[in-house]
Short mmCIF file of C-alpha atoms in Angstrom, two decimals:
data_model
loop_
_atom_site.label_atom_id
_atom_site.label_comp_id
_atom_site.label_asym_id
_atom_site.label_seq_id
_atom_site.Cartn_x
_atom_site.Cartn_y
_atom_site.Cartn_z
CA LEU A 8 -0.29 -0.05 0.25
CA VAL A 9 1.59 3.40 -1.14
CA ASP A 10 0.55 7.09 -0.61
CA VAL A 11 1.57 8.81 -3.43
CA GLU A 12 1.89 11.50 -2.08
CA ALA A 13 4.08 11.08 0.54
CA ALA A 14 6.08 9.01 -1.50
CA HIS A 15 6.63 6.26 0.54
CA ILE A 16 4.83 3.12 1.62
CA VAL A 17 2.05 2.21 4.11
CA VAL A 18 1.95 -1.17 4.75
CA SER A 19 3.85 -3.70 2.88
CA THR A 20 4.22 -8.15 3.69
CA VAL A 21 5.94 -10.94 1.64
CA CYS A 22 2.83 -12.63 -0.45
CA ALA A 23 5.10 -14.61 -2.93
CA GLY A 24 5.46 -14.10 -7.16
CA GLY A 25 2.64 -16.55 -7.97
CA ALA A 26 -0.11 -14.66 -5.30
CA LYS A 27 -2.07 -12.69 -7.84
CA LEU A 28 -5.76 -13.33 -5.59
CA TRP A 29 -5.63 -10.52 -2.94
CA GLN A 30 -8.26 -7.57 -1.80
CA VAL A 31 -6.95 -4.71 0.00
CA VAL A 32 -9.78 -3.34 2.83
CA VAL A 33 -9.26 -0.33 4.51
CA GLY A 34 -10.99 0.31 8.16
CA SER A 35 -10.84 3.31 10.92
CA ALA A 36 -9.24 0.51 13.08
CA GLY A 37 -6.39 0.06 10.18
CA VAL A 38 -5.77 -2.24 6.92
CA ARG A 39 -6.58 -5.90 6.48
CA ILE A 40 -4.77 -7.55 3.46
CA GLY A 41 -6.12 -11.07 2.30
CA PHE A 42 -4.22 -13.37 -0.24
CA VAL A 43 -3.66 -16.51 -1.43
CA LYS A 44 -1.10 -18.84 -1.03
CA SER A 45 0.07 -22.37 -1.19
CA GLY A 46 -3.96 -23.03 -1.59
CA LEU A 47 -4.85 -21.32 1.67
CA LEU A 48 -6.55 -17.69 2.24
CA ARG A 49 -3.92 -15.60 4.68
CA THR A 50 -4.43 -12.28 6.32
CA VAL A 51 -2.83 -9.72 7.39
CA CYS A 52 -4.29 -6.52 9.89
CA VAL A 53 -1.95 -3.47 10.38
CA PRO A 54 -3.36 -0.76 12.57
CA LEU A 55 -2.79 2.78 11.89
CA SER A 56 -2.23 5.77 13.47
CA GLN A 57 -2.25 8.22 11.49
CA SER A 58 -5.80 10.26 11.62
CA ALA A 59 -6.52 11.27 8.10
CA PRO A 60 -8.68 8.98 6.28
CA ILE A 61 -6.97 6.01 3.68
CA VAL A 62 -8.62 6.69 0.14
CA LEU A 63 -7.90 3.50 -2.26
CA ALA A 64 -7.18 5.15 -5.50
CA THR A 65 -9.38 3.45 -8.60
CA GLY A 66 -7.33 1.21 -10.14
CA ILE A 67 -7.47 1.46 -14.39
CA SER A 68 -7.95 -2.22 -15.04
CA ALA A 69 -8.58 -5.61 -12.74
CA THR A 70 -6.64 -7.69 -15.35
CA ASP A 71 -2.99 -7.11 -16.58
CA ILE A 72 -2.02 -5.13 -19.06
CA ARG A 73 -0.14 -5.88 -22.04
CA ALA A 74 0.60 -3.44 -24.56
CA VAL A 75 0.96 -0.06 -23.81
CA CYS A 76 1.05 3.00 -26.79
CA ALA A 77 1.06 6.93 -26.50
CA ILE A 78 0.09 9.05 -28.63
CA ASP A 79 -0.50 12.84 -29.37
CA VAL A 80 -3.65 14.90 -29.24
CA GLN A 81 -5.61 17.69 -29.81
CA ILE A 82 -8.00 18.23 -27.18
CA GLY A 83 -10.04 20.80 -26.17
CA GLY A 84 -7.85 23.03 -28.62
CA ARG A 85 -4.49 21.80 -26.35
CA GLN A 86 -1.81 19.03 -27.59
CA LEU A 87 -1.92 16.49 -25.25
CA CYS A 88 0.47 12.95 -24.89
CA VAL A 89 -2.38 10.01 -23.71
CA ALA A 90 -1.68 6.34 -23.32
CA LEU A 91 -3.54 3.71 -25.22
CA LEU A 92 -3.71 0.01 -23.15
CA GLY A 93 -4.74 -2.81 -24.25
CA GLY A 94 -4.43 -6.29 -21.83
CA GLU A 95 -6.32 -9.55 -20.51
CA ASP A 96 -9.72 -8.17 -20.60
CA GLY A 97 -10.32 -7.43 -24.42
CA HIS A 98 -10.20 -3.76 -23.43
CA ILE A 99 -8.95 -0.47 -25.21
CA ARG A 100 -8.23 2.48 -22.72
CA ILE A 101 -7.50 5.80 -23.43
CA ILE A 102 -5.23 7.55 -20.35
CA LYS A 103 -4.41 10.47 -19.57
CA CYS A 104 -1.53 11.73 -17.02
CA SER A 105 -1.46 14.71 -15.29
CA ASP A 106 -0.76 15.64 -11.39
CA MET A 107 -0.27 12.47 -10.87
CA GLN A 108 -3.55 11.03 -11.26
CA LEU A 109 -4.81 8.68 -14.37
CA ASP A 110 -7.95 9.82 -16.44
CA VAL A 111 -9.78 8.00 -18.10
CA LEU A 112 -10.98 8.95 -21.14
CA ALA A 113 -12.29 6.21 -23.06
CA ASN A 114 -12.76 2.71 -22.47
CA VAL A 115 -14.03 0.19 -25.21
CA ARG A 116 -14.19 -3.28 -26.18
CA ARG A 117 -14.21 -5.13 -29.74
CA HIS A 118 -11.80 -7.99 -29.17
CA ARG A 119 -13.07 -10.55 -27.95
CA SER A 120 -10.01 -11.80 -25.99
CA VAL A 121 -7.01 -10.81 -24.49
CA ILE A 122 -5.12 -7.86 -26.60
CA ARG A 123 -1.63 -8.21 -27.08
CA CYS A 124 0.00 -5.01 -29.12
CA ILE A 125 -0.71 -1.68 -29.96
CA GLN A 126 0.25 0.69 -32.25
CA SER A 127 -0.49 4.41 -33.34
CA ILE A 128 0.27 4.88 -37.10
CA PRO A 129 1.79 7.85 -38.01
CA SER A 130 0.19 11.12 -38.88
CA ILE A 131 0.46 13.05 -43.08
CA SER A 132 -0.94 16.18 -43.72
CA LEU A 133 -3.99 14.78 -45.20
CA ASP A 134 -5.29 13.79 -41.64
CA SER A 135 -7.58 16.37 -39.39
CA ASP A 136 -6.04 17.57 -36.28
CA ALA A 137 -8.54 15.80 -34.50
CA SER A 138 -8.57 12.36 -36.11
CA ARG A 139 -5.49 9.69 -35.74
CA PHE A 140 -5.61 5.80 -36.38
CA VAL A 141 -4.88 3.02 -33.70
CA LEU A 142 -4.15 -0.67 -34.77
CA SER A 143 -4.64 -3.27 -31.79
CA ALA A 144 -4.00 -6.84 -32.41
CA GLY A 145 -4.39 -10.36 -30.25
CA ALA A 146 -5.84 -13.76 -30.13
CA GLY A 147 -7.75 -14.80 -32.31
CA SER A 148 -5.66 -13.67 -35.41
CA GLU A 149 -7.72 -10.03 -34.47
CA LEU A 150 -6.06 -7.30 -36.27
CA ARG A 151 -8.61 -4.50 -35.31
CA CYS A 152 -7.36 -0.45 -36.91
CA TRP A 153 -9.09 2.38 -34.64
CA ARG A 154 -10.33 6.10 -35.73
CA LEU A 155 -9.13 8.29 -32.61
CA ASN A 156 -11.98 11.34 -33.10
CA ALA A 157 -10.85 14.11 -30.07
CA SER A 158 -13.09 17.16 -29.00
CA SER A 159 -12.82 20.38 -29.61
CA GLY A 160 -14.79 21.98 -27.14
CA ASP A 161 -13.64 18.97 -24.01
CA ASP A 162 -11.56 16.75 -22.67
CA SER A 163 -13.38 13.98 -24.52
CA LEU A 164 -12.10 11.22 -27.61
CA ALA A 165 -13.44 8.62 -28.80
CA LEU A 166 -12.41 5.60 -30.53
CA VAL A 167 -14.04 3.80 -33.31
CA ASP A 168 -13.88 0.69 -34.60
CA TRP A 169 -12.85 1.28 -38.50
CA ALA A 170 -11.55 -2.13 -39.68
CA LEU A 171 -11.09 -5.48 -39.35
CA ALA A 172 -8.84 -7.61 -40.92
CA PRO A 173 -10.10 -10.72 -42.03
CA MET A 174 -9.53 -14.36 -40.77
CA LEU A 175 -6.55 -15.41 -42.68
CA ASP A 176 -6.64 -19.47 -41.22
CA ASP A 177 -9.58 -21.67 -38.82
CA ARG A 178 -6.65 -22.21 -36.54
CA ASP A 179 -6.89 -20.25 -33.19
CA ILE A 180 -3.35 -18.16 -33.33
CA ARG A 181 -2.35 -15.20 -31.66
CA ILE A 182 -1.26 -12.01 -33.32
CA MET A 183 2.08 -11.62 -30.88
CA ASP A 184 3.37 -8.25 -32.14
CA ILE A 185 2.48 -5.40 -35.07
CA ALA A 186 4.41 -2.94 -36.49
CA VAL A 187 3.65 0.12 -39.01
CA VAL A 188 6.39 -0.29 -41.90
CA HIS A 189 4.74 2.22 -44.08
CA ARG A 190 1.86 5.10 -44.49
CA GLU A 191 1.39 6.55 -47.72
CA LEU A 192 -1.75 8.65 -48.64
CA SER A 193 -4.57 6.18 -48.24
CA ASN A 194 -2.37 3.14 -47.42
CA VAL A 195 -0.51 1.68 -44.47
CA TRP A 196 1.18 -1.80 -44.50
CA ILE A 197 1.75 -3.28 -41.31
CA VAL A 198 3.73 -6.70 -40.68
CA ALA A 199 2.41 -9.29 -37.99
CA ALA A 200 4.04 -11.61 -36.28
CA TYR A 201 1.56 -14.96 -35.31
CA SER A 202 2.30 -17.65 -32.45
CA ASP A 203 2.23 -20.25 -35.39
CA ALA A 204 5.50 -18.66 -36.79
CA SER A 205 4.02 -17.48 -39.64
CA VAL A 206 4.58 -13.22 -40.58
CA VAL A 207 2.40 -11.63 -42.56
CA LEU A 208 2.29 -8.32 -44.27
CA TRP A 209 -0.86 -6.30 -44.27
CA ARG A 210 -2.51 -3.83 -46.48
CA LEU A 211 -5.16 -1.30 -44.89
CA ASP A 212 -7.07 0.51 -46.87
CA THR A 213 -8.18 3.64 -44.83
CA ASP A 214 -10.74 5.10 -47.08
CA HIS A 215 -12.38 2.22 -47.80
CA GLN A 216 -11.79 0.48 -44.46
CA THR A 217 -10.76 -2.44 -45.49
CA PHE A 218 -7.45 -4.87 -44.73
CA SER A 219 -5.40 -6.87 -47.75
CA CYS A 220 -2.57 -9.24 -47.15
CA ALA A 221 -0.68 -7.94 -49.80
CA ALA A 222 2.14 -11.16 -48.41
CA ARG A 223 2.99 -13.90 -46.32
CA ALA A 224 6.56 -15.95 -45.39
CA ALA A 225 5.39 -19.79 -44.40
CA SER A 226 5.40 -21.17 -40.84
CA ASP A 227 8.59 -22.97 -41.75
CA ILE A 228 11.43 -20.44 -42.38
CA HIS A 229 11.15 -19.61 -38.86
CA ALA A 230 10.03 -22.62 -37.56
CA HIS A 231 8.55 -21.36 -33.70
CA CYS A 232 6.45 -18.94 -32.47
CA VAL A 233 7.24 -15.51 -33.33
CA LEU A 234 7.50 -12.97 -30.75
CA SER A 235 8.13 -9.84 -31.52
CA ALA A 236 8.17 -7.37 -34.67
CA ALA A 237 10.11 -4.01 -35.84
CA SER A 238 10.11 -1.96 -39.33
CA VAL A 239 12.58 0.71 -40.39
CA LYS A 240 13.46 2.52 -43.89
CA THR A 241 16.91 3.11 -44.80
CA ASN A 242 18.26 5.74 -45.90
CA ASP A 243 18.44 4.24 -49.70
CA GLY A 244 14.67 4.05 -49.49
CA ARG A 245 14.22 -0.06 -48.82
CA TYR A 246 11.29 -0.91 -46.21
CA LEU A 247 12.90 -3.64 -43.81
CA VAL A 248 10.83 -5.84 -41.34
CA LEU A 249 12.96 -7.51 -38.38
CA THR A 250 11.33 -10.07 -36.79
CA GLY A 251 12.37 -12.35 -33.99
CA ALA A 252 11.18 -15.83 -32.39
CA SER A 253 11.40 -17.51 -29.47
CA ASP A 254 14.36 -20.24 -30.58
CA GLY A 255 16.23 -16.51 -29.91
CA GLN A 256 16.56 -16.34 -34.51
CA ILE A 257 15.80 -12.89 -35.62
CA ILE A 258 15.00 -12.26 -39.16
CA VAL A 259 15.30 -9.68 -41.74
CA TRP A 260 12.71 -9.19 -44.52
CA ASP A 261 12.60 -6.78 -47.84
CA VAL A 262 9.07 -5.58 -47.61
CA SER A 263 10.21 -2.38 -50.25
CA VAL A 264 8.94 -4.17 -53.86
CA PHE A 265 5.50 -4.50 -52.65
CA ILE A 266 4.90 -0.84 -51.16
CA ALA A 267 6.49 0.24 -54.05
CA GLY A 268 3.77 -2.08 -56.37
CA THR A 269 6.21 -4.00 -58.12
CA VAL A 270 4.40 -7.35 -57.14
CA ASP A 271 0.89 -7.91 -57.84
CA VAL A 272 -0.24 -8.17 -54.14
CA ALA A 273 -3.64 -8.93 -55.60
CA LYS A 274 -2.21 -12.39 -56.43
CA PRO A 275 -3.05 -14.72 -53.56
CA ASN A 276 -0.28 -17.15 -51.92
CA VAL A 277 2.60 -13.95 -52.67
CA ALA A 278 5.82 -15.43 -49.85
CA LEU A 279 7.46 -13.04 -47.72
CA GLN A 280 11.76 -13.71 -48.78
CA ALA A 281 13.86 -13.09 -46.00
CA VAL A 282 17.19 -11.53 -46.89
CA LEU A 283 19.13 -12.11 -43.96
CA LYS A 284 18.91 -15.08 -40.61
CA VAL A 285 20.87 -14.06 -37.34
CA PRO A 286 20.68 -17.48 -34.81
CA HIS A 287 21.51 -17.23 -31.69
CA VAL A 288 20.59 -14.17 -30.22
CA HIS A 289 19.19 -14.74 -27.25
CA GLN A 290 18.86 -18.67 -25.93
CA SER A 291 15.58 -18.91 -26.03
CA GLY A 292 12.29 -15.99 -26.88
CA VAL A 293 13.27 -12.06 -28.49
CA ASN A 294 10.36 -11.03 -26.30
CA ALA A 295 11.42 -7.38 -27.44
CA LEU A 296 12.96 -5.44 -30.56
CA CYS A 297 13.44 -2.12 -32.00
CA ALA A 298 15.43 -0.74 -34.17
CA HIS A 299 16.49 2.70 -36.06
CA VAL A 300 18.77 3.68 -39.29
CA ASP A 301 21.94 5.16 -37.93
CA GLY A 302 23.93 6.07 -41.07
CA ALA A 303 24.43 3.00 -43.51
CA GLU A 304 23.85 0.43 -40.58
CA ILE A 305 20.23 -0.69 -38.97
CA VAL A 306 21.04 -0.72 -35.24
CA VAL A 307 18.65 -3.36 -33.31
CA ALA A 308 18.13 -4.46 -30.50
CA SER A 309 16.59 -6.38 -28.60
CA GLY A 310 15.69 -8.21 -25.23
CA GLY A 311 15.43 -11.68 -24.56
CA ASP A 312 13.89 -14.56 -22.00
CA ASP A 313 17.51 -15.28 -21.22
CA CYS A 314 17.69 -11.81 -19.15
CA SER A 315 20.22 -10.70 -21.66
CA ILE A 316 20.59 -6.82 -24.10
CA SER A 317 21.97 -7.81 -27.85
CA LEU A 318 22.41 -4.78 -30.07
CA ILE A 319 23.29 -5.62 -33.46
CA ARG A 320 24.77 -3.30 -36.32
CA ILE A 321 23.21 -4.79 -39.57
CA GLY A 322 24.91 -3.35 -43.03
CA SER A 323 21.66 -1.59 -44.60
CA THR A 324 23.21 -1.77 -48.27
CA LEU A 325 23.63 -5.54 -48.38
CA PRO A 326 21.64 -6.95 -44.92
CA SER A 327 25.19 -8.37 -42.95
CA VAL A 328 25.60 -8.58 -39.35
CA GLN A 329 28.79 -5.59 -38.86
CA SER A 330 28.53 -6.72 -35.05
CA VAL A 331 27.20 -7.49 -32.34
CA THR A 332 27.26 -6.89 -28.51
CA ARG A 333 25.97 -8.52 -25.80
CA ASN A 334 25.15 -7.67 -21.74
CA GLU A 335 24.02 -11.20 -20.77
CA LEU A 336 23.77 -10.32 -17.35
CA ALA A 337 21.54 -7.15 -17.91
CA HIS A 338 18.60 -7.74 -15.47
CA ALA A 339 17.36 -10.64 -13.11
CA SER A 340 14.69 -11.85 -14.76
CA ALA A 341 12.69 -11.71 -18.78
CA ILE A 342 13.55 -8.83 -20.28
CA GLN A 343 9.30 -7.49 -21.58
CA GLY A 344 10.42 -4.14 -23.49
CA VAL A 345 13.20 -2.19 -25.09
CA ALA A 346 12.75 0.98 -26.74
CA PHE A 347 16.13 3.80 -27.54
CA LEU A 348 16.04 6.67 -26.14
CA GLY A 349 18.23 8.81 -28.44
CA GLY A 350 22.21 10.01 -28.25
CA GLY A 351 22.71 5.88 -28.75
CA SER A 352 20.92 4.89 -24.69
CA ILE A 353 18.19 2.41 -24.91
CA CYS A 354 15.64 1.56 -22.19
CA SER A 355 14.82 -1.38 -21.11
CA VAL A 356 11.85 -3.02 -18.63
CA SER A 357 11.94 -6.93 -16.69
CA THR A 358 9.86 -9.13 -14.38
CA ASP A 359 12.10 -8.10 -11.83
CA GLN A 360 10.80 -4.75 -12.03
CA ARG A 361 13.86 -2.47 -12.93
CA VAL A 362 13.46 0.33 -15.70
CA ALA A 363 17.26 -0.05 -16.86
CA VAL A 364 18.95 2.84 -18.73
CA TRP A 365 22.11 1.76 -21.32
CA ASN A 366 24.66 2.95 -23.45
CA GLN A 367 25.56 1.79 -26.83
CA HIS A 368 27.88 -0.79 -25.85
CA LEU A 369 25.36 -1.77 -22.83
CA GLU A 370 27.01 -0.37 -19.97
CA LEU A 371 24.57 0.70 -17.66
CA GLN A 372 23.66 4.79 -16.83
CA ASP A 373 20.34 4.76 -14.65
CA MET A 374 17.88 2.32 -13.29
CA ALA A 375 14.85 2.75 -11.24
CA ILE A 376 12.59 -0.15 -9.75
CA THR A 377 9.07 -0.02 -10.80
CA LEU A 378 5.48 -0.65 -8.70
CA VAL A 379 4.15 -2.27 -11.55
CA SER A 380 4.00 -5.96 -10.61
CA ASP A 381 5.12 -8.15 -13.83
CA PRO A 382 6.03 -5.89 -16.23
CA SER A 383 5.12 -6.99 -19.82
CA ALA A 384 4.86 -3.07 -21.96
CA LEU A 385 7.23 -0.23 -22.16
CA GLU A 386 6.08 2.71 -24.18
CA VAL A 387 8.26 5.93 -24.54
CA SER A 388 7.40 9.26 -25.93
CA THR A 389 8.26 12.79 -25.95
CA ILE A 390 6.49 15.76 -24.38
CA GLY A 391 8.22 19.19 -25.23
CA ASP A 392 11.64 18.92 -24.21
CA ASP A 393 10.92 16.10 -21.53
CA LEU A 394 10.84 12.43 -22.03
CA GLN A 395 8.63 9.90 -20.44
CA ILE A 396 8.67 5.89 -20.29
CA MET A 397 5.85 3.95 -19.48
CA VAL A 398 5.85 1.22 -17.94
CA ALA A 399 2.46 -1.47 -17.93
CA GLY A 400 1.61 -4.71 -16.44
CA ILE A 401 -0.47 -5.34 -13.70
CA GLY A 402 -0.71 -1.74 -13.18
CA PHE A 403 0.70 1.38 -15.06
CA GLU A 404 3.95 3.78 -13.91
CA THR A 405 5.52 6.83 -15.50
CA PHE A 406 8.89 7.93 -15.48
CA THR A 407 10.15 11.33 -16.62
#
């Protein structure tokens, strides 16, 4: 039990990491905490001497949050950064963070089950200031596009269910991650990583509100569940997609021919071609990927189940590995998110509840402890000249 205003812990008790069934009741005599441990209901009662009553803040979600996405919107004539959250309950929530308070601006459910990932679509000059597009995906192969409409008069936002991708298979598989590859007028190109080891390039027509499958990589190329995806545009105008799987391998795909229109994407069974395979980047799952272009090289940061962070430099002209830097003891538990902060710095979050900042040599520069249990998502946004780091899991927290 944390007093946010005073920034100190009021009550703390050991209940083991596996205890997820718990409840806190605050009364005049003190605080009673109940939880299930080893199949038994245990309670702890702590008397409080303070005279001021304790008021428990309203929670955001009763279940785990699996995805977070920051987006700038015009609300009431002001430019604000809001967070979109998705998780186990299939809801998408829009959160505004201000004055140590989290305000829920919208709460919508269209997904049948778990939401694994949320991505914003970059805006272009033709977009309305009061309208943005957002993607969400997860269980049951659901991939949805939302239109985010902001009110000009107050702080209200509306999420409009804009488009739904067709099912490619009858099997119940999950979309584990998505990445926006390119945006051009009414077309948006999106890569999706699937739990059956396949990778799909989707084209979204925002005018006609339709998804179409542009190309697909057969599941025997990765051969393992694909956990993460990222994309970059090289300095020579090529569009590359990177995917990481549960066997620790990262694969690079060149999708430039599809975006350029030199391949007829209307034909069925058009295949994606891998241009580079980097095996054994991690001992097991590649949980998180991010990439950016640095001159003639692509810099790829990854975090894995093996608690390590890797930094790979790939030549962009003829994709080949130039160098690999690893920190095998970066965290004490599985890494769930990585993101570039600028200037070569990298941020990571792990289930050990540490939020760490590393330099380009993967040397620790800064570290903080998050109060979010089981962190599973990381997002970095810019507010003015400040960076804001968002961590989500069983709860939600921001760092600046």
